[in-house]
Amino acid sequence: MVQHFKVTIFGDRRPVYDGKRSLYTANPLPVATTGVDLDVTLPGEGGKDRPFKVSIKFVSRVSWHLLHEVLTGRTLPEP
């Protein structure tokens, strides 16, 4: 998906997917505040393609300082 939409959405950004619902990037994506819906087709078993609709929208900004504090053991993560 990232390669397919590299020119129009992702550019040089390397997004990270958490395996559930969230996609993270170091810099904001050039999508409208309302987000963007993408049609993605992945190859399935037996040569049968699997279509998906992926919605990308800005939800919040991550505090890199707080993340750094947690990863270096200076702050305990909150449950």
PDB file of C-alpha atoms in Angstrom:
ATOM      1  CA  MET A   1       0.000   0.000   0.000  1.00  0.00           C
ATOM      2  CA  VAL A   2       2.799   2.407   0.909  1.00  0.00           C
ATOM      3  CA  GLN A   3       4.576   1.803  -2.408  1.00  0.00           C
ATOM      4  CA  HIS A   4       1.344   2.219  -4.370  1.00  0.00           C
ATOM      5  CA  PHE A   5       0.497   5.576  -2.727  1.00  0.00           C
ATOM      6  CA  LYS A   6       4.121   6.746  -2.315  1.00  0.00           C
ATOM      7  CA  VAL A   7       3.866   9.681  -4.716  1.00  0.00           C
ATOM      8  CA  THR A   8       0.437  10.966  -3.683  1.00  0.00           C
ATOM      9  CA  ILE A   9       0.461  10.413   0.094  1.00  0.00           C
ATOM     10  CA  PHE A  10       3.546   8.923   1.724  1.00  0.00           C
ATOM     11  CA  GLY A  11       6.490  10.468  -0.135  1.00  0.00           C
ATOM     12  CA  ASP A  12       9.707   9.674   1.749  1.00  0.00           C
ATOM     13  CA  ARG A  13       7.843   8.872   4.969  1.00  0.00           C
ATOM     14  CA  ARG A  14       8.120   5.327   6.303  1.00  0.00           C
ATOM     15  CA  PRO A  15       4.887   4.640   8.185  1.00  0.00           C
ATOM     16  CA  VAL A  16       4.661   2.043  10.941  1.00  0.00           C
ATOM     17  CA  TYR A  17       1.473   0.022  11.463  1.00  0.00           C
ATOM     18  CA  ASP A  18       0.705  -1.262  14.971  1.00  0.00           C
ATOM     19  CA  GLY A  19      -1.077  -4.359  13.661  1.00  0.00           C
ATOM     20  CA  LYS A  20      -4.460  -3.205  14.900  1.00  0.00           C
ATOM     21  CA  ARG A  21      -5.809   0.173  13.810  1.00  0.00           C
ATOM     22  CA  SER A  22      -3.080   2.786  13.912  1.00  0.00           C
ATOM     23  CA  LEU A  23      -0.462   3.984  11.444  1.00  0.00           C
ATOM     24  CA  TYR A  24       2.362   6.195  12.716  1.00  0.00           C
ATOM     25  CA  THR A  25       4.649   8.570  10.808  1.00  0.00           C
ATOM     26  CA  ALA A  26       7.386  10.907  12.033  1.00  0.00           C
ATOM     27  CA  ASN A  27       5.867  13.782  10.035  1.00  0.00           C
ATOM     28  CA  PRO A  28       2.230  14.550   9.193  1.00  0.00           C
ATOM     29  CA  LEU A  29       0.785  13.106   5.995  1.00  0.00           C
ATOM     30  CA  PRO A  30      -0.560  15.502   3.350  1.00  0.00           C
ATOM     31  CA  VAL A  31      -4.199  14.496   3.787  1.00  0.00           C
ATOM     32  CA  ALA A  32      -7.155  16.742   4.500  1.00  0.00           C
ATOM     33  CA  THR A  33      -8.278  17.140   8.099  1.00  0.00           C
ATOM     34  CA  THR A  34     -11.243  14.915   7.276  1.00  0.00           C
ATOM     35  CA  GLY A  35      -8.859  12.176   6.108  1.00  0.00           C
ATOM     36  CA  VAL A  36      -8.717  10.098   2.975  1.00  0.00           C
ATOM     37  CA  ASP A  37     -10.222   6.742   1.949  1.00  0.00           C
ATOM     38  CA  LEU A  38      -8.045   4.407  -0.109  1.00  0.00           C
ATOM     39  CA  ASP A  39      -9.036   1.318  -2.069  1.00  0.00           C
ATOM     40  CA  VAL A  40      -6.365  -1.346  -1.599  1.00  0.00           C
ATOM     41  CA  THR A  41      -6.280  -4.805  -3.160  1.00  0.00           C
ATOM     42  CA  LEU A  42      -4.050  -7.512  -1.710  1.00  0.00           C
ATOM     43  CA  PRO A  43      -3.396 -10.903  -3.282  1.00  0.00           C
ATOM     44  CA  GLY A  44      -5.284 -13.670  -1.530  1.00  0.00           C
ATOM     45  CA  GLU A  45      -5.059 -17.434  -1.450  1.00  0.00           C
ATOM     46  CA  GLY A  46      -5.766 -19.296  -4.659  1.00  0.00           C
ATOM     47  CA  GLY A  47      -5.108 -16.228  -6.792  1.00  0.00           C
ATOM     48  CA  LYS A  48      -8.228 -14.503  -5.485  1.00  0.00           C
ATOM     49  CA  ASP A  49      -7.610 -10.807  -4.764  1.00  0.00           C
ATOM     50  CA  ARG A  50      -8.890  -9.317  -1.512  1.00  0.00           C
ATOM     51  CA  PRO A  51     -10.162  -5.712  -1.715  1.00  0.00           C
ATOM     52  CA  PHE A  52      -9.976  -3.450   1.348  1.00  0.00           C
ATOM     53  CA  LYS A  53     -11.008   0.116   2.086  1.00  0.00           C
ATOM     54  CA  VAL A  54      -8.393   1.881   4.216  1.00  0.00           C
ATOM     55  CA  SER A  55      -9.219   5.180   5.923  1.00  0.00           C
ATOM     56  CA  ILE A  56      -6.367   7.453   6.988  1.00  0.00           C
ATOM     57  CA  LYS A  57      -7.019  10.489   9.159  1.00  0.00           C
ATOM     58  CA  PHE A  58      -5.072  12.508  11.687  1.00  0.00           C
ATOM     59  CA  VAL A  59      -5.979  11.520  15.238  1.00  0.00           C
ATOM     60  CA  SER A  60      -3.310  12.974  17.506  1.00  0.00           C
ATOM     61  CA  ARG A  61       0.325  13.960  17.813  1.00  0.00           C
ATOM     62  CA  VAL A  62       2.626  11.657  19.807  1.00  0.00           C
ATOM     63  CA  SER A  63       4.899  13.246  22.393  1.00  0.00           C
ATOM     64  CA  TRP A  64       8.362  12.052  21.377  1.00  0.00           C
ATOM     65  CA  HIS A  65       9.782  13.442  24.623  1.00  0.00           C
ATOM     66  CA  LEU A  66       7.451  11.290  26.727  1.00  0.00           C
ATOM     67  CA  LEU A  67       8.170   8.245  24.550  1.00  0.00           C
ATOM     68  CA  HIS A  68      11.910   8.810  25.011  1.00  0.00           C
ATOM     69  CA  GLU A  69      11.449   9.111  28.793  1.00  0.00           C
ATOM     70  CA  VAL A  70       9.585   5.789  28.925  1.00  0.00           C
ATOM     71  CA  LEU A  71      12.068   3.964  26.681  1.00  0.00           C
ATOM     72  CA  THR A  72      15.058   5.167  28.712  1.00  0.00           C
ATOM     73  CA  GLY A  73      13.411   4.146  32.003  1.00  0.00           C
ATOM     74  CA  ARG A  74      13.049   7.659  33.389  1.00  0.00           C
ATOM     75  CA  THR A  75       9.249   7.465  33.461  1.00  0.00           C
ATOM     76  CA  LEU A  76       7.021   4.458  33.991  1.00  0.00           C
ATOM     77  CA  PRO A  77       4.446   3.790  31.271  1.00  0.00           C
ATOM     78  CA  GLU A  78       0.851   4.334  32.289  1.00  0.00           C
ATOM     79  CA  PRO A  79      -1.524   1.396  31.789  1.00  0.00           C
TER      80      PRO A  79
END
